[in-house]
Amino acid sequence: MELNELNDFVAKGKMLQQLLKETPEIIEYLKLAKEPPVLPIRTDCLVLVAQAAKVLAVSRGTIYQYVKDGLLKAYYTPGSERMKFWLSDLQRLASTEPEKKGESA
Protein backbone atom coordinates (compact mmCIF):
# COMPACT_ATOMS: atom_id res chain seq x y z
CA MET A 1 0.00 0.00 0.00
CA GLU A 2 1.36 3.40 -0.98
CA LEU A 3 1.73 6.16 1.58
CA ASN A 4 -0.89 8.36 -0.12
CA GLU A 5 -3.37 5.44 -0.16
CA LEU A 6 -2.73 4.90 3.54
CA ASN A 7 -3.28 8.61 4.26
CA ASP A 8 -6.59 8.50 2.36
CA PHE A 9 -7.61 5.44 4.32
CA VAL A 10 -6.81 7.15 7.65
CA ALA A 11 -8.69 10.29 6.57
CA LYS A 12 -11.78 8.26 5.68
CA GLY A 13 -11.55 6.48 9.04
CA LYS A 14 -11.47 9.81 10.86
CA MET A 15 -14.48 11.03 8.86
CA LEU A 16 -16.35 7.87 9.80
CA GLN A 17 -15.48 8.32 13.49
CA GLN A 18 -16.78 11.90 13.39
CA LEU A 19 -19.98 10.79 11.65
CA LEU A 20 -20.59 8.10 14.26
CA LYS A 21 -20.04 10.60 17.09
CA GLU A 22 -22.55 13.01 15.53
CA THR A 23 -25.19 10.36 14.77
CA PRO A 24 -25.08 7.51 17.32
CA GLU A 25 -28.31 6.03 15.90
CA ILE A 26 -26.22 4.72 13.01
CA ILE A 27 -24.45 2.39 15.44
CA GLU A 28 -27.80 1.05 16.67
CA TYR A 29 -28.90 0.52 13.06
CA LEU A 30 -25.69 -1.33 12.26
CA LYS A 31 -26.17 -3.55 15.31
CA LEU A 32 -29.67 -4.45 14.09
CA ALA A 33 -28.49 -4.95 10.51
CA LYS A 34 -25.80 -7.34 11.72
CA GLU A 35 -28.37 -9.75 13.10
CA PRO A 36 -29.63 -12.12 10.40
CA PRO A 37 -33.32 -11.80 9.57
CA VAL A 38 -35.57 -14.60 10.72
CA LEU A 39 -37.04 -16.22 7.63
CA PRO A 40 -39.45 -19.11 7.46
CA ILE A 41 -37.63 -22.25 6.39
CA ARG A 42 -39.16 -24.98 4.28
CA THR A 43 -37.79 -28.32 5.30
CA ASP A 44 -39.10 -30.24 2.32
CA CYS A 45 -37.67 -30.33 -1.19
CA LEU A 46 -38.67 -29.53 -4.75
CA VAL A 47 -39.25 -32.42 -7.14
CA LEU A 48 -39.67 -32.59 -10.91
CA VAL A 49 -42.78 -33.66 -12.82
CA ALA A 50 -41.70 -37.29 -13.20
CA GLN A 51 -40.98 -37.57 -9.47
CA ALA A 52 -44.27 -35.85 -8.64
CA ALA A 53 -46.11 -38.35 -10.83
CA LYS A 54 -44.48 -41.24 -8.94
CA VAL A 55 -45.37 -39.75 -5.56
CA LEU A 56 -49.02 -39.38 -6.58
CA ALA A 57 -49.06 -42.61 -8.62
CA VAL A 58 -50.44 -40.79 -11.68
CA SER A 59 -49.17 -39.98 -15.15
CA ARG A 60 -47.14 -36.90 -16.03
CA GLY A 61 -50.14 -35.69 -18.02
CA THR A 62 -52.26 -35.84 -14.88
CA ILE A 63 -49.69 -33.67 -13.07
CA TYR A 64 -50.00 -31.05 -15.82
CA GLN A 65 -53.79 -31.27 -15.55
CA TYR A 66 -53.61 -30.76 -11.77
CA VAL A 67 -51.58 -27.60 -12.39
CA LYS A 68 -54.06 -26.39 -15.02
CA ASP A 69 -57.00 -27.13 -12.69
CA GLY A 70 -55.33 -25.30 -9.79
CA LEU A 71 -54.99 -28.41 -7.64
CA LEU A 72 -51.21 -28.20 -7.66
CA LYS A 73 -48.93 -25.16 -7.77
CA ALA A 74 -45.82 -25.37 -9.95
CA TYR A 75 -42.62 -23.53 -9.07
CA TYR A 76 -39.72 -22.53 -11.25
CA THR A 77 -36.16 -22.05 -10.05
CA PRO A 78 -33.83 -19.45 -11.58
CA GLY A 79 -32.17 -20.69 -14.75
CA SER A 80 -34.62 -23.53 -15.29
CA GLU A 81 -37.86 -23.72 -17.24
CA ARG A 82 -38.81 -27.06 -15.68
CA MET A 83 -41.80 -27.27 -13.38
CA LYS A 84 -41.05 -28.22 -9.82
CA PHE A 85 -43.31 -29.06 -6.90
CA TRP A 86 -42.89 -29.00 -3.14
CA LEU A 87 -42.97 -32.54 -1.78
CA SER A 88 -45.25 -31.41 1.07
CA ASP A 89 -47.77 -30.08 -1.51
CA LEU A 90 -47.75 -33.46 -3.24
CA GLN A 91 -48.23 -35.29 0.05
CA ARG A 92 -51.12 -32.99 0.94
CA LEU A 93 -52.75 -33.65 -2.45
CA ALA A 94 -52.18 -37.40 -2.10
CA SER A 95 -54.05 -37.37 1.19
CA THR A 96 -57.18 -35.80 -0.37
CA GLU A 97 -60.09 -37.89 -1.53
CA PRO A 98 -60.01 -39.07 -5.19
CA GLU A 99 -63.20 -37.05 -5.96
CA LYS A 100 -61.39 -33.82 -5.11
CA LYS A 101 -58.61 -34.71 -7.52
CA GLY A 102 -61.07 -35.46 -10.29
CA GLU A 103 -60.31 -39.17 -10.51
CA SER A 104 -62.61 -42.07 -9.91
CA ALA A 105 -61.78 -44.62 -7.26
N, CA, C and O atoms as CSV, one atom per row, in Angstrom:
chain,resi,resn,atom,element,x,y,z
A,1,MET,N,N,0.854,-1.170,0.000
A,1,MET,CA,C,0.000,0.000,0.000
A,1,MET,C,C,0.903,1.236,0.000
A,1,MET,O,O,1.840,1.335,0.792
A,2,GLU,N,N,0.610,2.150,-0.880
A,2,GLU,CA,C,1.362,3.396,-0.983
A,2,GLU,C,C,1.039,4.308,0.185
A,2,GLU,O,O,-0.011,4.166,0.812
A,3,LEU,N,N,1.924,5.237,0.482
A,3,LEU,CA,C,1.734,6.161,1.584
A,3,LEU,C,C,0.507,7.042,1.373
A,3,LEU,O,O,-0.234,7.300,2.322
A,4,ASN,N,N,0.280,7.509,0.144
A,4,ASN,CA,C,-0.893,8.363,-0.118
A,4,ASN,C,C,-2.196,7.568,0.019
A,4,ASN,O,O,-3.206,8.119,0.456
A,5,GLU,N,N,-2.187,6.287,-0.346
A,5,GLU,CA,C,-3.371,5.441,-0.156
A,5,GLU,C,C,-3.650,5.244,1.333
A,5,GLU,O,O,-4.802,5.255,1.767
A,6,LEU,N,N,-2.591,5.066,2.100
A,6,LEU,CA,C,-2.726,4.896,3.544
A,6,LEU,C,C,-3.271,6.172,4.179
A,6,LEU,O,O,-4.128,6.104,5.060
A,7,ASN,N,N,-2.786,7.328,3.743
A,7,ASN,CA,C,-3.280,8.611,4.258
A,7,ASN,C,C,-4.762,8.796,3.931
A,7,ASN,O,O,-5.522,9.279,4.770
A,8,ASP,N,N,-5.177,8.418,2.728
A,8,ASP,CA,C,-6.590,8.496,2.356
A,8,ASP,C,C,-7.435,7.588,3.237
A,8,ASP,O,O,-8.530,7.952,3.666
A,9,PHE,N,N,-6.908,6.410,3.493
A,9,PHE,CA,C,-7.615,5.440,4.323
A,9,PHE,C,C,-7.806,5.977,5.741
A,9,PHE,O,O,-8.890,5.858,6.313
A,10,VAL,N,N,-6.752,6.567,6.304
A,10,VAL,CA,C,-6.813,7.146,7.650
A,10,VAL,C,C,-7.800,8.309,7.673
A,10,VAL,O,O,-8.573,8.448,8.620
A,11,ALA,N,N,-7.776,9.138,6.642
A,11,ALA,CA,C,-8.689,10.287,6.575
A,11,ALA,C,C,-10.141,9.816,6.527
A,11,ALA,O,O,-10.998,10.385,7.202
A,12,LYS,N,N,-10.416,8.803,5.753
A,12,LYS,CA,C,-11.779,8.263,5.683
A,12,LYS,C,C,-12.196,7.661,7.026
A,12,LYS,O,O,-13.354,7.777,7.425
A,13,GLY,N,N,-11.266,7.026,7.714
A,13,GLY,CA,C,-11.554,6.479,9.039
A,13,GLY,C,C,-11.904,7.579,10.033
A,13,GLY,O,O,-12.819,7.426,10.842
A,14,LYS,N,N,-11.178,8.678,9.971
A,14,LYS,CA,C,-11.466,9.814,10.863
A,14,LYS,C,C,-12.829,10.416,10.543
A,14,LYS,O,O,-13.573,10.789,11.451
A,15,MET,N,N,-13.162,10.512,9.248
A,15,MET,CA,C,-14.482,11.028,8.862
A,15,MET,C,C,-15.584,10.120,9.384
A,15,MET,O,O,-16.618,10.599,9.849
A,16,LEU,N,N,-15.370,8.828,9.310
A,16,LEU,CA,C,-16.352,7.870,9.803
A,16,LEU,C,C,-16.510,7.987,11.317
A,16,LEU,O,O,-17.629,7.943,11.828
A,17,GLN,N,N,-15.409,8.133,12.031
A,17,GLN,CA,C,-15.478,8.321,13.486
A,17,GLN,C,C,-16.303,9.553,13.830
A,17,GLN,O,O,-17.153,9.503,14.719
A,18,GLN,N,N,-16.056,10.664,13.128
A,18,GLN,CA,C,-16.785,11.896,13.390
A,18,GLN,C,C,-18.272,11.708,13.105
A,18,GLN,O,O,-19.116,12.163,13.877
A,19,LEU,N,N,-18.592,11.044,12.005
A,19,LEU,CA,C,-19.981,10.795,11.645
A,19,LEU,C,C,-20.679,9.965,12.720
A,19,LEU,O,O,-21.820,10.251,13.084
A,20,LEU,N,N,-20.005,8.949,13.222
A,20,LEU,CA,C,-20.592,8.096,14.255
A,20,LEU,C,C,-20.780,8.841,15.569
A,20,LEU,O,O,-21.734,8.567,16.298
A,21,LYS,N,N,-19.884,9.786,15.888
A,21,LYS,CA,C,-20.043,10.598,17.091
A,21,LYS,C,C,-21.254,11.515,16.961
A,21,LYS,O,O,-21.993,11.725,17.923
A,22,GLU,N,N,-21.450,12.061,15.752
A,22,GLU,CA,C,-22.545,13.006,15.528
A,22,GLU,C,C,-23.898,12.315,15.428
A,22,GLU,O,O,-24.920,12.908,15.775
A,23,THR,N,N,-23.919,11.081,14.963
A,23,THR,CA,C,-25.189,10.360,14.769
A,23,THR,C,C,-25.079,8.955,15.357
A,23,THR,O,O,-24.862,7.990,14.624
A,24,PRO,N,N,-25.228,8.835,16.680
A,24,PRO,CA,C,-25.084,7.512,17.321
A,24,PRO,C,C,-26.151,6.506,16.898
A,24,PRO,O,O,-25.958,5.303,17.072
A,25,GLU,N,N,-27.280,6.976,16.343
A,25,GLU,CA,C,-28.312,6.027,15.901
A,25,GLU,C,C,-27.827,5.130,14.766
A,25,GLU,O,O,-28.386,4.058,14.535
A,26,ILE,N,N,-26.790,5.569,14.063
A,26,ILE,CA,C,-26.216,4.717,13.007
A,26,ILE,C,C,-25.655,3.442,13.615
A,26,ILE,O,O,-25.792,2.361,13.043
A,27,ILE,N,N,-25.020,3.571,14.778
A,27,ILE,CA,C,-24.450,2.393,15.442
A,27,ILE,C,C,-25.555,1.410,15.806
A,27,ILE,O,O,-25.400,0.203,15.619
A,28,GLU,N,N,-26.677,1.925,16.327
A,28,GLU,CA,C,-27.800,1.050,16.665
A,28,GLU,C,C,-28.336,0.355,15.416
A,28,GLU,O,O,-28.656,-0.833,15.445
A,29,TYR,N,N,-28.430,1.106,14.321
A,29,TYR,CA,C,-28.900,0.522,13.063
A,29,TYR,C,C,-27.957,-0.581,12.602
A,29,TYR,O,O,-28.398,-1.648,12.176
A,30,LEU,N,N,-26.660,-0.319,12.691
A,30,LEU,CA,C,-25.692,-1.328,12.257
A,30,LEU,C,C,-25.752,-2.574,13.133
A,30,LEU,O,O,-25.554,-3.686,12.644
A,31,LYS,N,N,-26.023,-2.395,14.422
A,31,LYS,CA,C,-26.172,-3.554,15.305
A,31,LYS,C,C,-27.371,-4.388,14.886
A,31,LYS,O,O,-27.300,-5.617,14.874
A,32,LEU,N,N,-28.472,-3.730,14.541
A,32,LEU,CA,C,-29.669,-4.446,14.090
A,32,LEU,C,C,-29.433,-5.113,12.745
A,32,LEU,O,O,-29.877,-6.238,12.515
A,33,ALA,N,N,-28.728,-4.413,11.852
A,33,ALA,CA,C,-28.488,-4.949,10.514
A,33,ALA,C,C,-27.558,-6.157,10.557
A,33,ALA,O,O,-27.577,-6.999,9.658
A,34,LYS,N,N,-26.745,-6.234,11.606
A,34,LYS,CA,C,-25.798,-7.343,11.719
A,34,LYS,C,C,-26.502,-8.650,12.053
A,34,LYS,O,O,-26.026,-9.727,11.693
A,35,GLU,N,N,-27.636,-8.554,12.740
A,35,GLU,CA,C,-28.374,-9.753,13.102
A,35,GLU,C,C,-29.102,-10.290,11.875
A,35,GLU,O,O,-29.794,-9.534,11.192
A,36,PRO,N,N,-28.959,-11.574,11.586
A,36,PRO,CA,C,-29.630,-12.117,10.403
A,36,PRO,C,C,-31.145,-12.084,10.565
A,36,PRO,O,O,-31.662,-12.300,11.661
A,37,PRO,N,N,-31.850,-11.815,9.482
A,37,PRO,CA,C,-33.316,-11.803,9.570
A,37,PRO,C,C,-33.839,-13.220,9.798
A,37,PRO,O,O,-33.236,-14.198,9.357
A,38,VAL,N,N,-34.939,-13.307,10.477
A,38,VAL,CA,C,-35.566,-14.599,10.718
A,38,VAL,C,C,-36.528,-14.857,9.567
A,38,VAL,O,O,-37.521,-14.150,9.398
A,39,LEU,N,N,-36.222,-15.862,8.792
A,39,LEU,CA,C,-37.043,-16.216,7.633
A,39,LEU,C,C,-37.653,-17.586,7.849
A,39,LEU,O,O,-37.031,-18.462,8.448
A,40,PRO,N,N,-38.874,-17.773,7.360
A,40,PRO,CA,C,-39.448,-19.114,7.459
A,40,PRO,C,C,-38.649,-20.081,6.593
A,40,PRO,O,O,-38.248,-19.746,5.479
A,41,ILE,N,N,-38.428,-21.261,7.109
A,41,ILE,CA,C,-37.626,-22.254,6.387
A,41,ILE,C,C,-38.511,-23.427,6.000
A,41,ILE,O,O,-39.218,-23.993,6.833
A,42,ARG,N,N,-38.460,-23.776,4.741
A,42,ARG,CA,C,-39.164,-24.982,4.283
A,42,ARG,C,C,-38.200,-26.141,4.428
A,42,ARG,O,O,-37.061,-26.085,3.963
A,43,THR,N,N,-38.665,-27.180,5.074
A,43,THR,CA,C,-37.787,-28.322,5.304
A,43,THR,C,C,-37.969,-29.413,4.254
A,43,THR,O,O,-37.248,-30.411,4.255
A,44,ASP,N,N,-38.941,-29.217,3.354
A,44,ASP,CA,C,-39.098,-30.235,2.319
A,44,ASP,C,C,-38.347,-29.809,1.064
A,44,ASP,O,O,-37.676,-28.777,1.059
A,45,CYS,N,N,-38.458,-30.599,0.003
A,45,CYS,CA,C,-37.673,-30.330,-1.190
A,45,CYS,C,C,-38.569,-30.198,-2.421
A,45,CYS,O,O,-39.739,-30.580,-2.414
A,46,LEU,N,N,-37.978,-29.646,-3.470
A,46,LEU,CA,C,-38.667,-29.530,-4.754
A,46,LEU,C,C,-38.390,-30.774,-5.584
A,46,LEU,O,O,-37.271,-31.286,-5.604
A,47,VAL,N,N,-39.419,-31.251,-6.264
A,47,VAL,CA,C,-39.254,-32.422,-7.135
A,47,VAL,C,C,-39.768,-32.090,-8.526
A,47,VAL,O,O,-40.609,-31.206,-8.691
A,48,LEU,N,N,-39.266,-32.790,-9.513
A,48,LEU,CA,C,-39.666,-32.588,-10.912
A,48,LEU,C,C,-40.968,-33.325,-11.219
A,48,LEU,O,O,-41.476,-34.084,-10.394
A,49,VAL,N,N,-41.496,-33.089,-12.418
A,49,VAL,CA,C,-42.784,-33.659,-12.822
A,49,VAL,C,C,-42.778,-35.184,-12.722
A,49,VAL,O,O,-43.719,-35.771,-12.186
A,50,ALA,N,N,-41.743,-35.822,-13.225
A,50,ALA,CA,C,-41.697,-37.292,-13.203
A,50,ALA,C,C,-41.724,-37.820,-11.766
A,50,ALA,O,O,-42.398,-38.808,-11.474
A,51,GLN,N,N,-40.985,-37.153,-10.872
A,51,GLN,CA,C,-40.976,-37.574,-9.473
A,51,GLN,C,C,-42.328,-37.313,-8.820
A,51,GLN,O,O,-42.805,-38.113,-8.015
A,52,ALA,N,N,-42.942,-36.181,-9.177
A,52,ALA,CA,C,-44.271,-35.852,-8.639
A,52,ALA,C,C,-45.285,-36.909,-9.069
A,52,ALA,O,O,-46.130,-37.326,-8.277
A,53,ALA,N,N,-45.196,-37.337,-10.319
A,53,ALA,CA,C,-46.111,-38.355,-10.828
A,53,ALA,C,C,-45.952,-39.666,-10.053
A,53,ALA,O,O,-46.937,-40.345,-9.763
A,54,LYS,N,N,-44.712,-40.016,-9.724
A,54,LYS,CA,C,-44.480,-41.240,-8.943
A,54,LYS,C,C,-45.047,-41.113,-7.539
A,54,LYS,O,O,-45.650,-42.054,-7.023
A,55,VAL,N,N,-44.858,-39.954,-6.919
A,55,VAL,CA,C,-45.368,-39.749,-5.560
A,55,VAL,C,C,-46.882,-39.896,-5.534
A,55,VAL,O,O,-47.435,-40.508,-4.621
A,56,LEU,N,N,-47.550,-39.336,-6.534
A,56,LEU,CA,C,-49.016,-39.378,-6.581
A,56,LEU,C,C,-49.559,-40.609,-7.301
A,56,LEU,O,O,-50.770,-40.826,-7.340
A,57,ALA,N,N,-48.668,-41.407,-7.866
A,57,ALA,CA,C,-49.057,-42.610,-8.623
A,57,ALA,C,C,-50.015,-42.253,-9.751
A,57,ALA,O,O,-51.051,-42.894,-9.925
A,58,VAL,N,N,-49.660,-41.223,-10.518
A,58,VAL,CA,C,-50.442,-40.793,-11.676
A,58,VAL,C,C,-49.472,-40.567,-12.835
A,58,VAL,O,O,-48.257,-40.677,-12.672
A,59,SER,N,N,-50.018,-40.255,-13.993
A,59,SER,CA,C,-49.166,-39.982,-15.150
A,59,SER,C,C,-48.653,-38.547,-15.108
A,59,SER,O,O,-49.157,-37.714,-14.354
A,60,ARG,N,N,-47.652,-38.275,-15.924
A,60,ARG,CA,C,-47.143,-36.901,-16.028
A,60,ARG,C,C,-48.227,-35.981,-16.555
A,60,ARG,O,O,-48.328,-34.829,-16.131
A,61,GLY,N,N,-49.037,-36.478,-17.475
A,61,GLY,CA,C,-50.137,-35.689,-18.015
A,61,GLY,C,C,-51.122,-35.270,-16.933
A,61,GLY,O,O,-51.659,-34.162,-16.963
A,62,THR,N,N,-51.353,-36.162,-15.981
A,62,THR,CA,C,-52.260,-35.843,-14.875
A,62,THR,C,C,-51.663,-34.738,-14.013
A,62,THR,O,O,-52.394,-33.882,-13.514
A,63,ILE,N,N,-50.351,-34.745,-13.832
A,63,ILE,CA,C,-49.691,-33.674,-13.070
A,63,ILE,C,C,-49.937,-32.337,-13.754
A,63,ILE,O,O,-50.291,-31.356,-13.101
A,64,TYR,N,N,-49.748,-32.301,-15.084
A,64,TYR,CA,C,-49.996,-31.051,-15.819
A,64,TYR,C,C,-51.460,-30.622,-15.694
A,64,TYR,O,O,-51.757,-29.431,-15.601
A,65,GLN,N,N,-52.364,-31.589,-15.694
A,65,GLN,CA,C,-53.789,-31.273,-15.549
A,65,GLN,C,C,-54.080,-30.720,-14.153
A,65,GLN,O,O,-54.882,-29.798,-14.008
A,66,TYR,N,N,-53.436,-31.276,-13.131
A,66,TYR,CA,C,-53.605,-30.757,-11.772
A,66,TYR,C,C,-53.162,-29.299,-11.695
A,66,TYR,O,O,-53.800,-28.478,-11.035
A,67,VAL,N,N,-52.065,-28.990,-12.379
A,67,VAL,CA,C,-51.579,-27.602,-12.392
A,67,VAL,C,C,-52.600,-26.711,-13.091
A,67,VAL,O,O,-52.939,-25.635,-12.599
A,68,LYS,N,N,-53.085,-27.169,-14.244
A,68,LYS,CA,C,-54.060,-26.395,-15.016
A,68,LYS,C,C,-55.352,-26.183,-14.222
A,68,LYS,O,O,-55.958,-25.113,-14.291
A,69,ASP,N,N,-55.769,-27.201,-13.471
A,69,ASP,CA,C,-57.003,-27.129,-12.690
A,69,ASP,C,C,-56.822,-26.375,-11.363
A,69,ASP,O,O,-57.794,-26.124,-10.651
A,70,GLY,N,N,-55.580,-26.019,-11.039
A,70,GLY,CA,C,-55.325,-25.299,-9.790
A,70,GLY,C,C,-55.212,-26.189,-8.567
A,70,GLY,O,O,-55.190,-25.691,-7.441
A,71,LEU,N,N,-55.139,-27.490,-8.769
A,71,LEU,CA,C,-54.995,-28.414,-7.638
A,71,LEU,C,C,-53.558,-28.488,-7.131
A,71,LEU,O,O,-53.307,-28.889,-5.994
A,72,LEU,N,N,-52.627,-28.100,-7.985
A,72,LEU,CA,C,-51.212,-28.204,-7.660
A,72,LEU,C,C,-50.506,-26.964,-8.187
A,72,LEU,O,O,-50.734,-26.556,-9.325
A,73,LYS,N,N,-49.654,-26.365,-7.370
A,73,LYS,CA,C,-48.928,-25.164,-7.774
A,73,LYS,C,C,-47.527,-25.555,-8.223
A,73,LYS,O,O,-46.804,-26.245,-7.505
A,74,ALA,N,N,-47.153,-25.108,-9.412
A,74,ALA,CA,C,-45.818,-25.368,-9.947
A,74,ALA,C,C,-44.894,-24.209,-9.596
A,74,ALA,O,O,-45.322,-23.057,-9.528
A,75,TYR,N,N,-43.641,-24.524,-9.378
A,75,TYR,CA,C,-42.618,-23.527,-9.070
A,75,TYR,C,C,-41.504,-23.652,-10.090
A,75,TYR,O,O,-41.260,-24.726,-10.640
A,76,TYR,N,N,-40.842,-22.551,-10.331
A,76,TYR,CA,C,-39.718,-22.526,-11.254
A,76,TYR,C,C,-38.521,-21.933,-10.538
A,76,TYR,O,O,-38.642,-20.906,-9.871
A,77,THR,N,N,-37.369,-22.566,-10.669
A,77,THR,CA,C,-36.158,-22.047,-10.048
A,77,THR,C,C,-35.381,-21.237,-11.081
A,77,THR,O,O,-35.508,-21.491,-12.278
A,78,PRO,N,N,-34.583,-20.270,-10.641
A,78,PRO,CA,C,-33.826,-19.445,-11.580
A,78,PRO,C,C,-32.951,-20.296,-12.501
A,78,PRO,O,O,-32.266,-21.215,-12.052
A,79,GLY,N,N,-32.985,-19.978,-13.774
A,79,GLY,CA,C,-32.165,-20.689,-14.748
A,79,GLY,C,C,-32.772,-21.976,-15.263
A,79,GLY,O,O,-32.136,-22.686,-16.041
A,80,SER,N,N,-33.984,-22.294,-14.850
A,80,SER,CA,C,-34.620,-23.528,-15.290
A,80,SER,C,C,-36.063,-23.253,-15.696
A,80,SER,O,O,-36.778,-22.507,-15.027
A,81,GLU,N,N,-36.476,-23.858,-16.790
A,81,GLU,CA,C,-37.855,-23.722,-17.241
A,81,GLU,C,C,-38.692,-24.933,-16.831
A,81,GLU,O,O,-39.862,-25.031,-17.201
A,82,ARG,N,N,-38.104,-25.846,-16.075
A,82,ARG,CA,C,-38.806,-27.064,-15.684
A,82,ARG,C,C,-39.677,-26.818,-14.469
A,82,ARG,O,O,-39.272,-26.152,-13.517
A,83,MET,N,N,-40.889,-27.373,-14.520
A,83,MET,CA,C,-41.802,-27.268,-13.382
A,83,MET,C,C,-41.262,-28.086,-12.221
A,83,MET,O,O,-40.725,-29.181,-12.387
A,84,LYS,N,N,-41.429,-27.505,-11.037
A,84,LYS,CA,C,-41.046,-28.218,-9.822
A,84,LYS,C,C,-42.172,-28.078,-8.813
A,84,LYS,O,O,-42.965,-27.138,-8.874
A,85,PHE,N,N,-42.233,-29.027,-7.881
A,85,PHE,CA,C,-43.310,-29.063,-6.898
A,85,PHE,C,C,-42.728,-29.344,-5.527
A,85,PHE,O,O,-41.780,-30.118,-5.393
A,86,TRP,N,N,-43.305,-28.706,-4.497
A,86,TRP,CA,C,-42.891,-29.003,-3.138
A,86,TRP,C,C,-43.435,-30.375,-2.757
A,86,TRP,O,O,-44.608,-30.672,-2.984
A,87,LEU,N,N,-42.587,-31.196,-2.186
A,87,LEU,CA,C,-42.974,-32.543,-1.776
A,87,LEU,C,C,-44.145,-32.494,-0.796
A,87,LEU,O,O,-45.039,-33.338,-0.857
A,88,SER,N,N,-44.144,-31.518,0.099
A,88,SER,CA,C,-45.249,-31.408,1.066
A,88,SER,C,C,-46.577,-31.117,0.360
A,88,SER,O,O,-47.621,-31.598,0.801
A,89,ASP,N,N,-46.556,-30.330,-0.740
A,89,ASP,CA,C,-47.775,-30.076,-1.508
A,89,ASP,C,C,-48.287,-31.366,-2.143
A,89,ASP,O,O,-49.492,-31.612,-2.192
A,90,LEU,N,N,-47.359,-32.181,-2.626
A,90,LEU,CA,C,-47.748,-33.462,-3.236
A,90,LEU,C,C,-48.343,-34.397,-2.182
A,90,LEU,O,O,-49.343,-35.070,-2.431
A,91,GLN,N,N,-47.726,-34.432,-1.021
A,91,GLN,CA,C,-48.227,-35.292,0.046
A,91,GLN,C,C,-49.608,-34.841,0.505
A,91,GLN,O,O,-50.468,-35.668,0.805
A,92,ARG,N,N,-49.818,-33.524,0.557
A,92,ARG,CA,C,-51.123,-32.989,0.941
A,92,ARG,C,C,-52.167,-33.395,-0.102
A,92,ARG,O,O,-53.271,-33.811,0.252
A,93,LEU,N,N,-51.820,-33.274,-1.386
A,93,LEU,CA,C,-52.752,-33.650,-2.453
A,93,LEU,C,C,-53.019,-35.148,-2.431
A,93,LEU,O,O,-54.147,-35.577,-2.672
A,94,ALA,N,N,-52.007,-35.941,-2.147
A,94,ALA,CA,C,-52.176,-37.401,-2.100
A,94,ALA,C,C,-53.125,-37.815,-0.986
A,94,ALA,O,O,-53.789,-38.847,-1.083
A,95,SER,N,N,-53.189,-37.014,0.070
A,95,SER,CA,C,-54.052,-37.374,1.193
A,95,SER,C,C,-55.506,-36.939,0.988
A,95,SER,O,O,-56.364,-37.263,1.809
A,96,THR,N,N,-55.796,-36.202,-0.105
A,96,THR,CA,C,-57.180,-35.799,-0.369
A,96,THR,C,C,-57.943,-36.945,-1.007
A,96,THR,O,O,-57.359,-37.889,-1.539
A,97,GLU,N,N,-59.250,-36.842,-0.942
A,97,GLU,CA,C,-60.088,-37.886,-1.533
A,97,GLU,C,C,-59.978,-37.872,-3.053
A,97,GLU,O,O,-59.769,-36.805,-3.630
A,98,PRO,N,N,-60.109,-39.016,-3.725
A,98,PRO,CA,C,-60.011,-39.066,-5.186
A,98,PRO,C,C,-61.009,-38.137,-5.888
A,98,PRO,O,O,-60.696,-37.623,-6.961
A,99,GLU,N,N,-62.203,-37.904,-5.316
A,99,GLU,CA,C,-63.196,-37.046,-5.962
A,99,GLU,C,C,-62.660,-35.628,-6.097
A,99,GLU,O,O,-62.904,-34.958,-7.100
A,100,LYS,N,N,-61.922,-35.170,-5.075
A,100,LYS,CA,C,-61.390,-33.823,-5.106
A,100,LYS,C,C,-60.322,-33.668,-6.178
A,100,LYS,O,O,-60.121,-32.574,-6.707
A,101,LYS,N,N,-59.639,-34.756,-6.497
A,101,LYS,CA,C,-58.614,-34.714,-7.521
A,101,LYS,C,C,-59.190,-34.924,-8.909
A,101,LYS,O,O,-58.487,-34.767,-9.907
A,102,GLY,N,N,-60.445,-35.273,-8.977
A,102,GLY,CA,C,-61.069,-35.457,-10.289
A,102,GLY,C,C,-60.863,-36.841,-10.872
A,102,GLY,O,O,-61.027,-37.041,-12.076
A,103,GLU,N,N,-60.506,-37.796,-10.031
A,103,GLU,CA,C,-60.313,-39.167,-10.515
A,103,GLU,C,C,-61.349,-40.062,-9.862
A,103,GLU,O,O,-61.828,-39.771,-8.766
A,104,SER,N,N,-61.681,-41.109,-10.508
A,104,SER,CA,C,-62.613,-42.074,-9.907
A,104,SER,C,C,-61.828,-43.117,-9.153
A,104,SER,O,O,-60.700,-43.455,-9.510
A,105,ALA,N,N,-62.445,-43.620,-8.104
A,105,ALA,CA,C,-61.785,-44.618,-7.264
A,105,ALA,C,C,-61.821,-45.975,-7.903
A,105,ALA,O,O,-61.310,-46.939,-7.333
